[in-house]
Coordinates of N, CA and C and ligand atoms in Angstrom, one line a residue:
M1 N 0.8 -1.5 0.0 CA 0.0 0.1 0.0 C 1.0 0.8 -0.2
I2 N 0.5 2.2 -0.8 CA 1.0 3.6 -1.0 C 0.3 4.6 -0.2
N3 N 0.9 5.5 0.8 CA 0.3 6.5 1.2 C 1.2 7.5 1.2
I4 N 0.3 8.8 0.3 CA 1.2 10.2 0.5 C 0.7 10.7 1.4
A5 N 0.9 11.6 2.3 CA 0.6 12.6 3.3 C 0.7 14.0 2.8
I6 N -0.2 14.8 2.5 CA 0.1 16.2 2.6 C -0.4 17.2 3.2
D7 N 0.0 18.1 3.7 CA -0.4 18.9 5.3 C -0.1 20.5 4.8
G8 N -0.6 21.3 5.1 CA -0.2 23.2 4.7 C -1.8 23.6 5.3
P9 N -1.4 25.1 5.3 CA -2.6 25.7 5.9 C -3.8 26.5 4.4
A10 N -4.4 26.6 4.9 CA -5.7 26.7 3.5 C -5.1 27.7 2.7
G11 N -5.3 27.2 1.6 CA -4.9 28.0 0.3 C -4.1 27.9 -0.3
A12 N -2.8 26.8 0.1 CA -1.6 26.6 -0.2 C -1.5 26.1 -1.4
G13 N -2.6 25.3 -2.0 CA -2.6 24.7 -3.2 C -2.5 23.3 -2.9
K14 N -2.5 22.7 -1.9 CA -2.8 21.2 -1.6 C -3.6 20.2 -2.4
S15 N -5.0 20.7 -2.5 CA -5.6 19.8 -3.2 C -5.4 20.0 -4.5
T16 N -5.0 21.1 -5.2 CA -4.9 20.8 -6.7 C -3.7 20.0 -7.2
I17 N -2.6 20.1 -5.9 CA -1.6 19.2 -6.2 C -2.0 17.6 -6.0
A18 N -2.6 17.9 -4.9 CA -2.9 16.0 -4.6 C -3.9 15.8 -5.6
K19 N -4.6 16.3 -6.3 CA -5.5 15.9 -7.0 C -4.7 15.6 -8.4
E20 N -3.7 16.1 -8.8 CA -2.9 15.7 -10.0 C -2.1 15.0 -9.6
L21 N -1.7 14.4 -8.6 CA -0.5 13.6 -8.0 C -1.2 12.3 -8.6
A22 N -2.6 12.4 -7.6 CA -3.5 10.9 -7.9 C -3.7 10.8 -9.5
K23 N -3.9 11.6 -10.2 CA -4.4 11.2 -11.5 C -2.8 10.7 -12.2
R24 N -1.8 11.4 -11.8 CA -0.9 10.6 -12.4 C 0.0 9.3 -12.1
L25 N -0.4 9.0 -10.5 CA 0.1 8.0 -10.4 C -1.0 6.8 -10.1
N26 N -2.0 7.5 -10.4 CA -3.5 6.3 -10.7 C -3.7 5.8 -9.5
I27 N -4.0 6.6 -8.4 CA -4.2 6.4 -6.9 C -5.4 7.0 -6.5
T28 N -5.9 7.0 -5.3 CA -7.0 7.8 -4.8 C -6.9 9.0 -4.1
Y29 N -7.5 9.8 -4.4 CA -7.4 11.3 -3.7 C -8.3 11.3 -2.5
L30 N -7.8 11.7 -1.6 CA -9.0 12.1 -0.4 C -8.6 13.1 0.3
D31 N -9.5 14.3 -0.2 CA -9.8 15.9 0.5 C -10.3 15.7 2.0
T32 N -9.4 15.6 2.7 CA -10.1 15.5 4.4 C -10.7 17.0 4.4
G33 N -10.2 17.8 4.3 CA -10.7 19.1 4.6 C -12.4 19.3 4.3
A34 N -12.4 18.5 3.3 CA -14.3 18.2 2.7 C -14.7 17.8 3.5
M35 N -14.6 16.8 4.6 CA -15.3 16.2 5.5 C -15.2 17.2 6.3
Y36 N -14.6 18.1 7.2 CA -14.8 18.7 8.3 C -15.7 20.0 7.7
R37 N -16.0 20.1 6.3 CA -17.0 20.9 5.9 C -18.2 20.2 5.8
A38 N -18.2 19.2 5.7 CA -19.5 18.8 5.4 C -20.2 18.6 6.7
V39 N -19.3 18.6 7.9 CA -19.5 18.4 9.3 C -20.0 19.8 9.5
A40 N -19.4 21.0 9.0 CA -19.7 22.4 9.2 C -21.2 23.0 8.8
L41 N -21.6 22.3 7.6 CA -22.7 22.3 6.7 C -23.8 22.1 7.5
K42 N -23.6 20.8 7.8 CA -24.5 20.2 8.8 C -25.3 20.9 9.7
G43 N -24.2 21.6 10.4 CA -24.3 22.4 11.9 C -25.2 23.7 11.5
L44 N -24.7 24.1 10.0 CA -25.4 25.6 10.1 C -26.7 25.4 9.6
N45 N -27.0 24.2 8.7 CA -28.3 23.7 8.4 C -28.9 23.7 9.7
L46 N -28.5 22.9 10.7 CA -29.3 22.6 11.9 C -29.6 24.0 12.8
G47 N -28.8 25.2 12.3 CA -29.0 26.1 12.9 C -27.8 26.3 14.3
V48 N -27.5 25.5 14.4 CA -26.4 24.7 15.7 C -25.4 26.4 16.0
D49 N -24.8 26.3 17.3 CA -23.5 27.3 17.1 C -22.3 26.1 17.2
V50 N -21.9 26.5 15.7 CA -20.5 25.4 15.5 C -19.6 25.5 16.4
N51 N -19.3 26.2 17.3 CA -18.2 26.6 18.3 C -18.3 25.7 19.5
D52 N -19.8 25.5 19.8 CA -20.2 24.8 20.9 C -20.0 23.4 20.9
E53 N -19.0 23.0 21.8 CA -19.0 21.2 21.7 C -19.8 20.7 21.7
A54 N -20.7 20.9 22.9 CA -22.0 20.1 23.4 C -22.6 20.0 22.1
Q55 N -23.3 21.3 21.5 CA -23.8 21.3 20.2 C -23.4 20.4 19.2
V56 N -22.5 20.6 19.0 CA -21.8 19.4 17.9 C -21.9 18.1 18.3
A57 N -21.3 17.8 19.5 CA -21.4 16.4 20.0 C -22.9 15.7 19.8
A58 N -23.8 16.8 20.0 CA -25.4 15.8 20.0 C -25.6 15.9 18.9
F59 N -25.2 16.3 17.6 CA -25.8 16.0 16.3 C -24.6 15.3 15.4
L60 N -23.7 15.1 15.9 CA -22.5 14.2 15.2 C -22.9 12.8 14.9
P61 N -23.4 12.3 15.9 CA -23.9 10.8 15.8 C -24.7 10.8 14.5
S62 N -25.7 11.8 14.2 CA -26.2 11.6 13.0 C -25.9 12.0 11.7
V63 N -24.7 12.6 11.9 CA -23.8 12.9 10.1 C -23.6 11.5 9.6
D64 N -24.9 11.4 8.6 CA -24.1 10.4 7.7 C -23.3 10.7 6.3
L65 N -21.9 10.6 6.7 CA -21.2 11.1 5.9 C -20.7 9.9 4.8
D66 N -20.4 10.3 3.3 CA -19.7 8.9 2.3 C -19.2 9.9 1.5
I67 N -18.1 9.5 1.4 CA -17.1 9.9 0.1 C -17.3 8.9 -1.2
R68 N -17.5 9.4 -2.2 CA -17.8 8.4 -3.4 C -17.0 9.2 -4.3
Y69 N -16.9 8.0 -5.4 CA -15.7 8.8 -6.6 C -16.5 8.4 -8.0
K70 N -16.9 9.4 -8.6 CA -17.3 9.3 -9.9 C -16.4 10.1 -11.0
D71 N -16.0 9.0 -12.0 CA -15.1 9.3 -12.8 C -13.5 10.1 -12.1
G72 N -13.2 9.5 -11.0 CA -12.0 9.7 -10.4 C -12.5 11.0 -9.8
V73 N -13.2 11.4 -9.8 CA -13.7 12.9 -8.8 C -14.1 12.5 -7.4
Q74 N -13.7 13.1 -6.6 CA -14.3 12.7 -4.9 C -15.6 13.6 -4.7
H75 N -16.7 12.7 -4.8 CA -18.3 13.3 -4.1 C -18.0 13.1 -2.6
V76 N -18.8 14.4 -2.3 CA -19.1 14.2 -0.6 C -20.7 13.9 -0.4
Y77 N -20.9 13.3 0.1 CA -22.5 13.0 0.2 C -22.8 13.3 2.0
L78 N -23.6 14.1 2.3 CA -24.2 14.2 3.7 C -25.7 14.0 3.5
D79 N -25.8 13.0 4.5 CA -27.2 12.7 4.9 C -27.6 12.2 3.1
G80 N -27.3 11.5 2.1 CA -27.9 11.2 1.3 C -27.6 12.2 0.0
E81 N -27.1 13.6 0.5 CA -27.1 14.5 -0.7 C -25.9 14.8 -1.1
D82 N -25.8 15.1 -2.6 CA -24.1 15.3 -2.6 C -23.9 16.7 -2.3
V83 N -23.2 16.9 -1.4 CA -23.1 18.2 -1.0 C -21.3 18.7 -1.4
S84 N -20.8 18.2 -2.6 CA -19.4 18.9 -2.9 C -19.7 20.0 -3.3
T85 N -20.4 20.8 -4.2 CA -20.7 22.2 -4.3 C -21.1 23.0 -3.1
A86 N -21.7 23.1 -2.2 CA -22.3 23.7 -1.3 C -21.3 23.9 0.0
I87 N -20.2 22.8 0.0 CA -19.2 22.9 1.3 C -18.0 23.8 0.6
R88 N -18.2 24.2 -0.6 CA -17.1 24.9 -1.2 C -17.6 26.4 -0.6
E89 N -18.4 26.8 -0.3 CA -19.1 28.5 -0.1 C -18.0 29.0 1.1
H90 N -18.1 30.2 0.9 CA -17.2 31.1 1.7 C -17.4 30.9 3.1
R91 N -18.4 31.1 3.7 CA -19.2 30.8 4.8 C -19.1 29.3 5.4
I92 N -18.5 28.3 4.9 CA -18.2 27.0 5.2 C -16.8 26.9 5.8
S93 N -16.0 27.9 5.5 CA -14.6 27.6 5.7 C -14.3 28.2 6.8
R94 N -14.8 29.1 7.6 CA -14.9 29.8 9.0 C -15.7 28.4 10.1
A95 N -16.6 27.9 9.3 CA -17.1 27.2 10.4 C -16.7 25.5 10.4
A96 N -16.0 25.3 9.1 CA -15.1 24.1 9.1 C -14.1 24.3 10.0
S97 N -13.4 25.4 10.1 CA -12.3 25.3 10.9 C -12.5 25.3 12.5
D98 N -13.9 25.8 12.6 CA -14.5 25.9 14.2 C -14.7 24.4 14.3
V99 N -15.1 23.8 13.7 CA -15.8 22.2 13.9 C -14.6 21.2 14.2
S100 N -13.6 21.7 13.6 CA -12.3 21.0 13.2 C -11.7 20.8 14.9
R101 N -12.4 22.1 15.6 CA -11.0 21.9 16.5 C -12.0 20.8 17.8
I102 N -13.1 20.3 17.6 CA -13.6 19.3 18.4 C -12.9 17.9 18.3
P103 N -12.7 17.5 19.6 CA -12.0 15.6 19.4 C -13.1 15.1 18.7
A104 N -14.2 15.0 19.1 CA -15.1 14.3 18.8 C -15.2 14.1 16.8
V105 N -15.5 15.3 16.7 CA -15.3 15.3 15.3 C -14.2 14.7 14.7
R106 N -13.2 15.1 15.3 CA -11.4 14.8 14.6 C -11.8 13.1 14.4
L107 N -12.1 12.5 15.6 CA -12.1 11.4 15.8 C -12.9 10.4 15.0
K108 N -14.0 10.8 14.6 CA -15.1 10.3 13.5 C -14.4 10.7 12.2
L109 N -14.0 11.6 11.9 CA -13.5 11.4 10.5 C -12.1 11.1 10.5
V110 N -11.3 11.0 11.4 CA -9.9 10.5 10.9 C -10.0 8.9 11.1
E111 N -10.9 8.2 11.6 CA -11.1 6.5 11.4 C -11.8 6.5 10.4
M112 N -12.3 7.2 9.4 CA -12.8 7.0 8.2 C -11.4 7.3 7.1
Q113 N -10.6 8.3 7.7 CA -9.4 8.2 6.6 C -9.0 7.6 6.6
R114 N -8.5 6.9 7.8 CA -7.3 5.7 8.0 C -8.1 4.8 7.5
D115 N -9.6 4.5 7.4 CA -10.1 3.2 7.0 C -9.5 3.1 5.4
L116 N -10.0 4.5 4.9 CA -9.5 4.3 3.4 C -8.1 4.3 2.8
A117 N -7.1 5.0 3.4 CA -6.0 4.9 3.4 C -5.6 3.5 3.7
S118 N -6.0 2.8 4.7 CA -5.4 1.2 4.5 C -6.1 0.2 3.6
K119 N -7.3 0.9 2.7 CA -7.7 0.0 1.6 C -7.2 0.3 0.6
Y120 N -6.8 1.5 -0.2 CA -6.3 2.0 -1.2 C -4.7 2.8 -1.3
D121 N -4.3 2.5 -2.2 CA -3.3 3.5 -2.7 C -3.8 4.9 -2.6
S122 N -3.1 5.6 -2.1 CA -3.9 7.2 -1.8 C -3.1 8.1 -1.3
V123 N -3.7 9.1 -1.7 CA -3.1 10.9 -1.4 C -3.9 11.4 -0.3
L124 N -3.7 11.8 0.7 CA -4.4 12.3 1.5 C -4.2 13.8 1.7
D125 N -5.4 14.9 1.8 CA -4.4 16.2 2.3 C -5.0 16.6 3.0
G126 N -4.5 17.5 4.1 CA -5.1 18.1 5.0 C -4.4 18.8 6.1
R127 N -4.6 18.8 7.4 CA -3.6 19.6 8.3 C -3.0 18.8 9.4
D128 N -3.1 17.5 9.6 CA -2.8 16.4 10.4 C -2.6 15.3 9.7
I129 N -2.2 15.1 8.6 CA -2.2 14.0 8.2 C -1.1 13.4 8.4
T130 N 0.2 13.8 8.2 CA 1.6 14.0 8.2 C 1.8 13.5 9.9
S131 N 1.0 14.2 10.7 CA 1.3 14.2 12.0 C 0.4 13.3 13.0
Y132 N -0.7 12.7 12.4 CA -1.7 12.1 13.5 C -2.5 11.4 12.6
V133 N -3.1 11.4 11.4 CA -3.5 10.3 10.8 C -2.8 9.5 9.8
L134 N -2.0 9.7 9.3 CA -0.8 8.9 8.8 C 0.8 9.1 8.9
P135 N 1.0 8.9 10.5 CA 2.4 9.1 10.3 C 3.4 8.2 10.1
N136 N 3.0 7.0 9.9 CA 3.5 6.4 8.9 C 3.7 6.1 7.5
A137 N 3.0 7.2 6.8 CA 3.1 7.4 5.4 C 3.9 7.2 4.6
N138 N 4.4 6.7 3.2 CA 5.5 6.4 2.6 C 5.9 7.6 2.5
Y139 N 5.2 8.7 2.1 CA 5.9 10.1 1.5 C 4.7 11.1 2.3
K140 N 5.8 11.8 2.9 CA 5.3 13.2 3.7 C 5.5 14.5 2.9
F141 N 4.4 15.4 2.9 CA 5.0 16.7 2.2 C 4.3 17.9 3.1
F142 N 5.0 18.7 3.2 CA 4.4 20.2 4.1 C 4.4 21.3 3.0
I143 N 3.3 21.5 2.4 CA 2.7 22.7 1.3 C 2.4 24.3 1.8
T144 N 3.1 25.1 1.6 CA 2.7 26.2 1.8 C 3.1 27.5 0.9
A145 N 2.5 28.8 1.7 CA 2.6 30.0 0.4 C 2.1 30.9 1.2
S146 N 2.6 32.3 1.0 CA 2.7 33.2 2.0 C 1.1 33.4 2.3
P147 N 0.8 34.1 3.1 CA -0.5 34.5 3.5 C -1.3 35.4 2.0
E148 N -0.6 36.3 1.6 CA -1.2 37.0 0.4 C -1.3 36.4 -0.7
V149 N -0.4 35.4 -0.8 CA -0.5 34.7 -2.2 C -1.6 33.7 -2.0
R150 N -1.8 33.3 -0.8 CA -2.8 32.1 -0.5 C -4.5 32.9 -0.6
A151 N -4.3 34.0 -0.3 CA -5.7 34.8 -0.2 C -6.2 35.1 -1.8
R152 N -5.1 35.5 -2.5 CA -5.0 35.8 -3.7 C -5.9 35.0 -4.7
R153 N -5.2 33.5 -4.5 CA -5.7 32.3 -4.7 C -7.1 32.0 -4.4
R154 N -7.3 32.1 -3.2 CA -8.9 31.8 -2.8 C -9.8 32.8 -3.6
L155 N -9.2 34.3 -3.7 CA -10.1 35.0 -4.4 C -10.2 34.6 -6.2
L156 N -9.2 34.2 -6.2 CA -9.5 33.7 -7.9 C -10.7 32.5 -8.0
E157 N -10.3 31.9 -7.0 CA -11.3 30.7 -6.9 C -12.6 30.9 -7.0
L158 N -13.0 32.0 -5.6 CA -14.4 32.2 -5.5 C -14.8 33.1 -6.8
E159 N -14.5 33.9 -7.1 CA -14.6 34.4 -8.3 C -14.8 34.2 -9.7
E160 N -14.0 32.7 -9.7 CA -14.5 31.8 -11.0 C -16.2 31.4 -10.7
K161 N -16.2 31.0 -9.4 CA -17.8 30.5 -9.2 C -18.6 31.6 -9.1
G162 N -18.4 32.7 -9.1 CA -19.2 34.0 -8.8 C -19.7 34.5 -7.8
E163 N -18.8 34.4 -6.5 CA -18.8 34.4 -5.3 C -17.8 35.8 -5.3
K164 N -18.6 37.1 -4.7 CA -17.5 38.0 -4.2 C -17.0 38.2 -3.1
V165 N -16.5 38.3 -2.7 CA -15.3 38.7 -1.5 C -14.6 39.5 -1.4
D166 N -14.3 40.5 -0.3 CA -13.1 41.6 -0.4 C -11.5 40.6 -0.5
F167 N -10.6 41.0 -0.7 CA -9.4 40.6 -1.0 C -9.1 40.9 0.6
S168 N -9.1 41.9 1.7 CA -8.8 42.2 2.7 C -9.7 41.4 3.6
V169 N -10.7 40.7 3.2 CA -11.8 39.7 4.0 C -10.8 38.6 4.0
L170 N -10.6 38.2 2.7 CA -10.1 36.4 2.6 C -8.4 36.6 3.4
L171 N -7.8 37.8 3.1 CA -6.6 37.7 4.3 C -6.8 37.6 5.5
E172 N -7.6 38.5 6.0 CA -8.1 38.3 7.7 C -8.3 36.8 7.9
D173 N -9.1 36.2 7.0 CA -9.8 35.4 7.2 C -8.8 33.7 7.1
I174 N -7.6 34.0 6.1 CA -6.6 33.0 6.1 C -5.9 33.2 7.3
K175 N -5.7 34.2 7.4 CA -4.8 34.7 8.8 C -5.3 33.7 10.1
Q176 N -6.6 34.3 10.4 CA -7.4 33.4 11.2 C -7.4 32.1 11.5
R177 N -7.6 31.7 10.1 CA -7.8 30.0 10.1 C -6.2 29.4 10.4
D178 N -5.3 30.3 10.0 CA -4.2 29.5 10.3 C -4.1 29.5 11.7
Y179 N -4.3 30.7 12.4 CA -3.8 30.6 14.0 C -4.7 29.5 14.6
N180 N -6.1 29.2 13.9 CA -7.2 28.8 14.9 C -6.5 27.0 14.3
D181 N -6.0 26.8 13.2 CA -5.7 25.4 12.7 C -4.6 25.0 13.4
S182 N -3.8 25.8 13.6 CA -2.3 25.7 14.3 C -2.3 25.6 15.9
H183 N -3.4 26.2 16.2 CA -3.4 26.3 17.9 C -4.5 25.6 18.6
R184 N -5.0 24.6 17.8 CA -6.1 23.7 18.8 C -5.4 22.8 19.2
P185 N -5.8 22.4 20.6 CA -4.7 21.3 21.0 C -4.8 20.0 20.6
F186 N -6.0 19.5 20.0 CA -6.0 18.3 19.6 C -5.5 18.4 18.0
A187 N -4.3 17.5 17.6 CA -3.8 17.5 16.4 C -4.0 18.4 15.7
P188 N -3.1 19.5 16.0 CA -3.2 21.0 15.0 C -2.2 20.9 13.7
L189 N -2.4 22.1 13.2 CA -1.4 21.6 12.0 C -0.1 22.1 12.4
T190 N 0.6 21.1 12.0 CA 2.0 21.3 12.4 C 3.0 20.6 11.2
R191 N 3.9 20.9 11.1 CA 5.0 20.8 10.2 C 6.1 19.8 10.8
T192 N 6.1 18.1 10.6 CA 6.7 17.2 11.1 C 8.2 17.4 10.8
E193 N 9.0 16.9 11.3 CA 10.4 17.1 10.8 C 10.4 16.1 9.1
D194 N 9.9 15.3 9.6 CA 10.1 14.1 8.1 C 9.8 14.8 7.0
S195 N 8.8 15.5 7.1 CA 8.3 15.9 5.6 C 9.1 17.1 4.9
V196 N 8.6 16.5 3.6 CA 9.4 17.9 2.5 C 8.7 19.1 2.9
F197 N 9.2 20.1 2.9 CA 8.9 21.5 2.8 C 8.8 22.4 1.6
I198 N 7.7 22.5 1.1 CA 7.8 23.2 0.0 C 6.7 24.4 0.0
D199 N 7.7 25.9 -0.2 CA 6.9 27.0 -0.7 C 6.5 27.3 -2.0
T200 N 5.4 27.4 -2.1 CA 4.6 27.6 -3.6 C 4.5 28.8 -3.9
S201 N 4.7 29.6 -3.2 CA 4.3 31.3 -3.5 C 4.9 31.5 -4.7
D202 N 6.3 31.3 -4.9 CA 6.8 31.4 -6.6 C 6.9 30.6 -7.5
L203 N 6.1 29.5 -7.0 CA 6.1 28.2 -8.4 C 4.8 28.2 -9.1
S204 N 5.0 27.3 -9.9 CA 3.8 27.2 -10.6 C 3.2 25.9 -10.2
I205 N 2.2 25.6 -10.6 CA 1.5 23.9 -10.1 C 2.4 23.1 -10.8
D206 N 2.7 23.1 -11.8 CA 3.7 22.0 -12.6 C 4.7 22.0 -11.9
Q207 N 5.6 23.3 -11.5 CA 7.0 23.1 -10.8 C 6.6 22.3 -9.3
V208 N 5.6 22.5 -8.8 CA 5.5 21.7 -7.8 C 5.2 20.8 -7.5
I209 N 4.3 20.1 -8.8 CA 4.2 18.8 -9.0 C 5.4 17.9 -9.5
E210 N 6.2 18.8 -10.0 CA 7.5 17.8 -10.3 C 8.4 18.0 -9.4
T211 N 8.4 18.5 -8.6 CA 9.3 18.8 -7.3 C 8.7 17.5 -6.4
V212 N 7.7 17.7 -6.0 CA 6.8 16.4 -5.5 C 7.0 15.2 -6.2
L213 N 7.0 14.7 -7.4 CA 7.3 13.7 -7.9 C 8.5 13.1 -8.1
S214 N 9.7 14.4 -7.9 CA 10.8 13.9 -8.3 C 11.3 13.6 -6.4
Y215 N 10.7 13.5 -5.2 CA 10.9 13.3 -4.1 C 10.6 11.8 -4.1
I216 N 9.2 11.7 -4.7 CA 8.7 10.2 -4.7 C 9.8 9.0 -5.5
K217 N 10.0 9.7 -6.6 CA 11.0 8.4 -7.5 C 12.3 8.6 -6.7
E218 N 12.8 9.6 -6.3 CA 14.1 9.3 -5.5 C 13.9 8.5 -4.4
K219 N 13.1 8.6 -3.7 CA 12.8 7.9 -2.3 C 12.5 5.9 -2.6
Ligands
DC1 O1 -8.6 22.3 3.5 P1 -10.1 23.3 3.7 O2 -9.8 24.6 3.7 O3 -11.0 22.4 2.9 O4 -10.1 22.8 5.4 C1 -11.1 23.2 6.1 C2 -10.8 23.4 7.1 O5 -10.9 22.0 8.0 C3 -9.8 24.0 7.8 O6 -9.6 25.1 8.2 C4 -8.9 23.1 9.0 C5 -10.0 21.6 8.8 N1 -9.1 20.4 8.6 C6 -8.6 19.6 9.7 O7 -8.3 20.4 10.7 N2 -7.9 18.8 9.3 C7 -7.9 18.5 8.2 N3 -7.2 17.2 8.3 C8 -8.3 19.1 7.2 C9 -9.2 20.1 7.4

């Protein structure tokens, strides 16, 4: 079994890189952030305070989450409904970061992630894959970029989908999420010593892919 683990902050380009890597290596891609987003969406739909651990723990057992692949593309099903598009809305990003601080949420999702990784050659991306979910992954990468570059990329992504958000709002949001994701007590975003560090601020997607592939071929 081959497992590739990729971590990094929001908007670093992890998912674009992981997706392309999965395609080239013909292995499964799991976007673990999408799972936290789905839990956040359910919370917002139910009108609960996603910061309140007790309220989130109360609805968590009823979260029916399923990951399916159509033509190699990951789809996230929440309670039987394909929510892959809905979870990309800007309002979900902050809520996902909030629910991800809650250990019960992490334990439920990490179990699903480890299960998939044990069954398929796969590349997983997230915040705690190299440190907590798959500490023994064959290959580990930490991918980042400056907050400004990441906010600019998110802006373009959202604009392509017709969502208008101010650059300054996105930048503030990215910084806030960086802080939240790396300061939570349980399985925070960290750069493990054995991860290959790649700063993508001045690199094209292709350059990053080539760098990652060169490490994989070398090892
Ligand atoms: O990668 P993303 O922006 O879709 O992730 C949304 C949030 O989910 C992120 O702010 C933190 C959380 N997350 C996490 O805590 N652990 C992961 N492995 C993936 C995402």
